[in-house]
PDB file of C-alpha atoms in Angstrom:
ATOM      1  CA  MET A 293     139.987 112.095  90.350  1.00  0.00           C
ATOM      2  CA  GLU A 294     138.493 111.008  93.992  1.00  0.00           C
ATOM      3  CA  TYR A 295     135.091 110.266  94.540  1.00  0.00           C
ATOM      4  CA  LYS A 296     133.563 110.248  97.893  1.00  0.00           C
ATOM      5  CA  ALA A 297     130.961 107.145  97.268  1.00  0.00           C
ATOM      6  CA  PRO A 298     132.142 103.947  96.157  1.00  0.00           C
ATOM      7  CA  LEU A 299     132.204 103.104  92.339  1.00  0.00           C
ATOM      8  CA  GLY A 300     129.979 100.255  92.612  1.00  0.00           C
ATOM      9  CA  VAL A 301     127.793  98.661  95.402  1.00  0.00           C
ATOM     10  CA  LYS A 302     124.944  96.295  95.652  1.00  0.00           C
ATOM     11  CA  ILE A 303     121.769  96.974  96.335  1.00  0.00           C
ATOM     12  CA  GLU A 304     120.085  94.587  98.785  1.00  0.00           C
ATOM     13  CA  GLU A 305     116.898  92.745  97.848  1.00  0.00           C
ATOM     14  CA  ASN A 306     115.165  94.851 100.506  1.00  0.00           C
ATOM     15  CA  GLY A 307     116.492  98.261  98.810  1.00  0.00           C
ATOM     16  CA  VAL A 308     118.644  99.145 101.456  1.00  0.00           C
ATOM     17  CA  ILE A 309     122.272 100.446  99.864  1.00  0.00           C
ATOM     18  CA  PRO A 310     125.140  99.191 102.443  1.00  0.00           C
ATOM     19  CA  GLY A 311     126.880 102.842 103.683  1.00  0.00           C
ATOM     20  CA  ALA A 312     124.496 104.938 102.150  1.00  0.00           C
ATOM     21  CA  LYS A 313     122.597 107.954 104.041  1.00  0.00           C
ATOM     22  CA  LYS A 314     119.273 106.846 105.331  1.00  0.00           C
ATOM     23  CA  LEU A 315     116.598 108.816 105.244  1.00  0.00           C
ATOM     24  CA  VAL A 316     113.255 107.747 107.333  1.00  0.00           C
ATOM     25  CA  ARG A 317     109.701 109.265 106.559  1.00  0.00           C
ATOM     26  CA  ARG A 318     106.701 108.815 108.808  1.00  0.00           C
ATOM     27  CA  LEU A 319     103.108 109.763 108.544  1.00  0.00           C
ATOM     28  CA  SER A 320     104.025 112.394 110.734  1.00  0.00           C
ATOM     29  CA  ASP A 321     106.287 113.732 107.791  1.00  0.00           C
ATOM     30  CA  LEU A 322     103.683 114.046 105.848  1.00  0.00           C
ATOM     31  CA  LYS A 323     101.279 116.589 107.635  1.00  0.00           C
ATOM     32  CA  GLY A 324      99.015 118.240 105.207  1.00  0.00           C
ATOM     33  CA  TYR A 325      99.705 115.812 102.051  1.00  0.00           C
ATOM     34  CA  PHE A 326      97.068 113.722 101.860  1.00  0.00           C
ATOM     35  CA  GLN A 327      93.268 114.611 101.557  1.00  0.00           C
ATOM     36  CA  ASP A 328      91.419 112.692 104.191  1.00  0.00           C
ATOM     37  CA  GLU A 329      92.816 114.712 107.270  1.00  0.00           C
ATOM     38  CA  GLU A 330      90.514 112.469 109.656  1.00  0.00           C
ATOM     39  CA  ALA A 331      91.732 109.512 108.343  1.00  0.00           C
ATOM     40  CA  TYR A 332      95.260 110.812 108.366  1.00  0.00           C
ATOM     41  CA  GLU A 333      94.692 111.854 112.251  1.00  0.00           C
ATOM     42  CA  LYS A 334      93.442 108.582 113.100  1.00  0.00           C
ATOM     43  CA  LEU A 335      96.795 106.778 111.318  1.00  0.00           C
ATOM     44  CA  LEU A 336      99.048 109.340 113.044  1.00  0.00           C
ATOM     45  CA  ARG A 337      98.485 107.650 116.619  1.00  0.00           C
ATOM     46  CA  GLU A 338     100.502 104.500 114.597  1.00  0.00           C
ATOM     47  CA  ASN A 339     102.874 106.896 112.700  1.00  0.00           C
ATOM     48  CA  PRO A 340     103.956 104.526 110.694  1.00  0.00           C
ATOM     49  CA  VAL A 341     107.165 104.543 108.167  1.00  0.00           C
ATOM     50  CA  VAL A 342     105.938 105.031 105.221  1.00  0.00           C
ATOM     51  CA  TYR A 343     109.036 105.677 103.086  1.00  0.00           C
ATOM     52  CA  GLU A 344     113.008 105.089 103.464  1.00  0.00           C
ATOM     53  CA  VAL A 345     115.479 106.536 101.443  1.00  0.00           C
ATOM     54  CA  TYR A 346     118.988 105.175 101.127  1.00  0.00           C
ATOM     55  CA  ALA A 347     121.067 107.603  99.114  1.00  0.00           C
ATOM     56  CA  VAL A 348     124.592 107.550  97.841  1.00  0.00           C
ATOM     57  CA  GLU A 349     125.737 111.220  97.225  1.00  0.00           C
ATOM     58  CA  GLN A 350     128.869 112.937  95.425  1.00  0.00           C
ATOM     59  CA  GLU A 351     129.645 116.902  95.637  1.00  0.00           C
ATOM     60  CA  GLU A 352     127.020 118.856  94.486  1.00  0.00           C
ATOM     61  CA  LYS A 353     128.643 120.036  90.771  1.00  0.00           C
ATOM     62  CA  ASP A 354     127.980 120.054  87.485  1.00  0.00           C
ATOM     63  CA  GLY A 355     128.063 116.733  85.327  1.00  0.00           C
ATOM     64  CA  ASP A 356     128.068 114.183  88.412  1.00  0.00           C
ATOM     65  CA  LEU A 357     125.163 112.271  89.649  1.00  0.00           C
ATOM     66  CA  ASN A 358     123.431 110.783  92.504  1.00  0.00           C
ATOM     67  CA  PHE A 359     121.490 107.692  93.079  1.00  0.00           C
ATOM     68  CA  ALA A 360     119.557 106.342  95.625  1.00  0.00           C
ATOM     69  CA  THR A 361     116.608 103.708  96.145  1.00  0.00           C
ATOM     70  CA  THR A 362     113.715 104.326  98.140  1.00  0.00           C
ATOM     71  CA  VAL A 363     111.428 101.490 100.006  1.00  0.00           C
ATOM     72  CA  LEU A 364     107.910 102.917 100.120  1.00  0.00           C
ATOM     73  CA  TYR A 365     106.021 100.590 102.021  1.00  0.00           C
ATOM     74  CA  PRO A 366     102.037  99.548 101.214  1.00  0.00           C
ATOM     75  CA  GLY A 367      99.191 101.239 103.006  1.00  0.00           C
ATOM     76  CA  LYS A 368      96.682 104.394 102.510  1.00  0.00           C
ATOM     77  CA  VAL A 369      95.214 107.019 104.155  1.00  0.00           C
ATOM     78  CA  GLY A 370      91.556 106.735 103.507  1.00  0.00           C
ATOM     79  CA  LYS A 371      91.260 106.076  99.964  1.00  0.00           C
ATOM     80  CA  GLU A 372      94.546 107.564  99.323  1.00  0.00           C
ATOM     81  CA  PHE A 373      97.833 105.281  98.574  1.00  0.00           C
ATOM     82  CA  PHE A 374     101.061 106.044 100.573  1.00  0.00           C
ATOM     83  CA  PHE A 375     103.523 108.222  98.475  1.00  0.00           C
ATOM     84  CA  THR A 376     106.653 110.217  98.684  1.00  0.00           C
ATOM     85  CA  LYS A 377     106.519 113.747  99.527  1.00  0.00           C
ATOM     86  CA  GLY A 378     107.195 114.730  95.832  1.00  0.00           C
ATOM     87  CA  HIS A 379     109.384 117.358  94.597  1.00  0.00           C
ATOM     88  CA  PHE A 380     110.522 119.693  91.425  1.00  0.00           C
ATOM     89  CA  HIS A 381     114.226 119.906  91.393  1.00  0.00           C
ATOM     90  CA  SER A 382     115.631 123.202  92.881  1.00  0.00           C
ATOM     91  CA  LYS A 383     117.697 123.616  89.567  1.00  0.00           C
ATOM     92  CA  ALA A 384     114.384 122.876  87.151  1.00  0.00           C
ATOM     93  CA  ASP A 385     116.241 122.276  84.133  1.00  0.00           C
ATOM     94  CA  ARG A 386     117.400 119.009  85.700  1.00  0.00           C
ATOM     95  CA  ALA A 387     115.771 115.756  84.503  1.00  0.00           C
ATOM     96  CA  GLU A 388     115.899 112.204  86.132  1.00  0.00           C
ATOM     97  CA  ILE A 389     115.470 108.248  86.010  1.00  0.00           C
ATOM     98  CA  TYR A 390     113.436 105.970  88.275  1.00  0.00           C
ATOM     99  CA  TYR A 391     113.880 102.200  87.633  1.00  0.00           C
ATOM    100  CA  ALA A 392     111.303 100.100  89.513  1.00  0.00           C
ATOM    101  CA  ILE A 393     112.876  96.642  91.553  1.00  0.00           C
ATOM    102  CA  LYS A 394     110.232  95.206  93.337  1.00  0.00           C
ATOM    103  CA  GLY A 395     106.647  95.567  94.170  1.00  0.00           C
ATOM    104  CA  ARG A 396     103.966  97.934  92.319  1.00  0.00           C
ATOM    105  CA  GLY A 397     103.064 101.440  92.131  1.00  0.00           C
ATOM    106  CA  GLY A 398     103.570 104.232  89.713  1.00  0.00           C
ATOM    107  CA  MET A 399     104.952 107.697  89.147  1.00  0.00           C
ATOM    108  CA  LEU A 400     102.911 110.994  89.021  1.00  0.00           C
ATOM    109  CA  LEU A 401     103.940 113.662  87.424  1.00  0.00           C
ATOM    110  CA  GLN A 402     103.389 117.142  86.957  1.00  0.00           C
ATOM    111  CA  THR A 403     104.508 120.476  85.102  1.00  0.00           C
ATOM    112  CA  PRO A 404     104.535 123.519  87.352  1.00  0.00           C
ATOM    113  CA  GLU A 405     100.844 124.607  85.250  1.00  0.00           C
ATOM    114  CA  GLY A 406      99.086 121.452  86.852  1.00  0.00           C
ATOM    115  CA  LYS A 407      99.156 119.211  83.607  1.00  0.00           C
ATOM    116  CA  ALA A 408      99.724 115.839  85.472  1.00  0.00           C
ATOM    117  CA  GLU A 409     100.619 112.114  83.881  1.00  0.00           C
ATOM    118  CA  TRP A 410     100.480 108.692  85.590  1.00  0.00           C
ATOM    119  CA  VAL A 411     102.758 106.384  84.793  1.00  0.00           C
ATOM    120  CA  PRO A 412     102.244 102.336  86.112  1.00  0.00           C
ATOM    121  CA  MET A 413     105.229 100.822  87.839  1.00  0.00           C
ATOM    122  CA  GLU A 414     106.650  97.547  88.176  1.00  0.00           C
ATOM    123  CA  PRO A 415     109.781  95.656  88.227  1.00  0.00           C
ATOM    124  CA  GLY A 416     111.618  96.593  85.298  1.00  0.00           C
ATOM    125  CA  THR A 417     110.106  99.806  84.246  1.00  0.00           C
ATOM    126  CA  VAL A 418     112.186 103.024  83.659  1.00  0.00           C
ATOM    127  CA  VAL A 419     110.489 106.606  83.996  1.00  0.00           C
ATOM    128  CA  TYR A 420     112.263 109.259  82.402  1.00  0.00           C
ATOM    129  CA  VAL A 421     111.355 112.883  84.443  1.00  0.00           C
ATOM    130  CA  PRO A 422     111.505 115.516  82.246  1.00  0.00           C
ATOM    131  CA  PRO A 423     113.397 118.851  83.341  1.00  0.00           C
ATOM    132  CA  TYR A 424     110.717 121.177  85.057  1.00  0.00           C
ATOM    133  CA  TRP A 425     108.283 118.543  86.092  1.00  0.00           C
ATOM    134  CA  ALA A 426     107.138 117.409  89.205  1.00  0.00           C
ATOM    135  CA  HIS A 427     107.564 113.513  90.627  1.00  0.00           C
ATOM    136  CA  ARG A 428     106.460 111.397  93.439  1.00  0.00           C
ATOM    137  CA  THR A 429     105.880 107.799  93.741  1.00  0.00           C
ATOM    138  CA  VAL A 430     102.862 105.850  94.619  1.00  0.00           C
ATOM    139  CA  ASN A 431     102.668 102.380  96.117  1.00  0.00           C
ATOM    140  CA  THR A 432      99.529 100.924  94.582  1.00  0.00           C
ATOM    141  CA  GLY A 433     100.408  97.469  95.441  1.00  0.00           C
ATOM    142  CA  ASP A 434     100.539  95.167  99.121  1.00  0.00           C
ATOM    143  CA  GLU A 435     104.100  94.932  99.250  1.00  0.00           C
ATOM    144  CA  PRO A 436     107.081  97.090  99.508  1.00  0.00           C
ATOM    145  CA  PHE A 437     107.907  99.262  96.558  1.00  0.00           C
ATOM    146  CA  ILE A 438     111.528  99.580  96.091  1.00  0.00           C
ATOM    147  CA  PHE A 439     112.813 101.868  93.391  1.00  0.00           C
ATOM    148  CA  LEU A 440     116.247 103.063  92.191  1.00  0.00           C
ATOM    149  CA  ALA A 441     116.499 106.973  91.099  1.00  0.00           C
ATOM    150  CA  ILE A 442     119.569 108.670  89.064  1.00  0.00           C
ATOM    151  CA  TYR A 443     119.717 112.248  89.559  1.00  0.00           C
ATOM    152  CA  PRO A 444     122.231 115.466  88.817  1.00  0.00           C
ATOM    153  CA  ALA A 445     124.267 115.795  91.978  1.00  0.00           C
ATOM    154  CA  ASP A 446     123.539 119.522  91.535  1.00  0.00           C
ATOM    155  CA  ALA A 447     119.660 118.664  91.302  1.00  0.00           C
ATOM    156  CA  GLY A 448     118.740 119.669  94.973  1.00  0.00           C
ATOM    157  CA  HIS A 449     114.829 118.868  95.872  1.00  0.00           C
ATOM    158  CA  ASP A 450     112.156 121.601  96.145  1.00  0.00           C
ATOM    159  CA  TYR A 451     109.525 120.174  98.486  1.00  0.00           C
ATOM    160  CA  GLY A 452     108.362 123.389  99.277  1.00  0.00           C
ATOM    161  CA  SER A 453     106.105 124.247  96.010  1.00  0.00           C
ATOM    162  CA  ILE A 454     104.557 120.584  96.762  1.00  0.00           C
ATOM    163  CA  LYS A 455     103.682 121.644 100.234  1.00  0.00           C
ATOM    164  CA  GLU A 456     101.999 124.226  99.285  1.00  0.00           C
ATOM    165  CA  LYS A 457     100.095 123.066  96.021  1.00  0.00           C
ATOM    166  CA  GLY A 458     100.211 119.641  95.881  1.00  0.00           C
ATOM    167  CA  PHE A 459      99.994 117.780  93.067  1.00  0.00           C
ATOM    168  CA  ALA A 460      96.745 118.259  90.607  1.00  0.00           C
ATOM    169  CA  LYS A 461      95.923 114.356  90.865  1.00  0.00           C
ATOM    170  CA  LEU A 462      95.576 112.362  94.012  1.00  0.00           C
ATOM    171  CA  VAL A 463      96.104 108.329  93.256  1.00  0.00           C
ATOM    172  CA  VAL A 464      93.490 106.071  95.238  1.00  0.00           C
ATOM    173  CA  GLU A 465      91.510 102.906  95.510  1.00  0.00           C
ATOM    174  CA  GLU A 466      88.106 102.673  94.744  1.00  0.00           C
ATOM    175  CA  ASN A 467      85.978  99.290  94.064  1.00  0.00           C
ATOM    176  CA  GLY A 468      89.722  97.481  94.233  1.00  0.00           C
ATOM    177  CA  GLU A 469      90.875  99.875  91.890  1.00  0.00           C
ATOM    178  CA  VAL A 470      93.842 102.165  91.101  1.00  0.00           C
ATOM    179  CA  LYS A 471      92.104 105.463  90.342  1.00  0.00           C
ATOM    180  CA  VAL A 472      93.737 108.891  89.084  1.00  0.00           C
ATOM    181  CA  VAL A 473      91.705 111.452  90.228  1.00  0.00           C
ATOM    182  CA  ASP A 474      91.143 115.472  90.527  1.00  0.00           C
ATOM    183  CA  ASN A 475      92.521 116.850  93.778  1.00  0.00           C
ATOM    184  CA  PRO A 476      89.968 119.429  94.964  1.00  0.00           C
ATOM    185  CA  LYS A 477      92.519 120.699  97.182  1.00  0.00           C
ATOM    186  CA  TRP A 478      94.997 121.611  94.520  1.00  0.00           C
ATOM    187  CA  LYS A 479      96.137 125.088  94.180  1.00  0.00           C
ATOM    188  CA  GLU A 480      96.866 126.493  90.485  1.00  0.00           C
TER     189      GLU A 480
END
């Protein structure tokens, strides 16, 4: 049996997987995701890179796994820390594993009904994303937050549900501390 991806790779210190498919998300790719629209529009003039994904993907078939690293840069829009778009899996019964490599941040998890959980992450932290849960990573530190994700090759990504409804919670900085607060724009 042949695989289109290498059977072993070394993740570089900066989070890059050599030869992987690279995806870059700039602030402009996250329009409508952040709470503070005025702060978003102001920062949009610079349009910084919010995160990069380096994915090693197999054929989309049952039983195979993909893996990817994400380099999530430090920053905030207003009080809200930079985050990934977040998603459910298209095949909602698929789970995922995240492993923190460098930096500090966390995982915001949420059921379709809006029950949310926050899991702080630092190097060495493993997070299990159960089937049917949406998930988003957040950089709460002052350096790039780098993590590895391992997920079923046929899981797919449903970004549309998050774009439409958002997450029930926001991760913000208040008085120098990381706080998880209710999202007033969340649509049940």
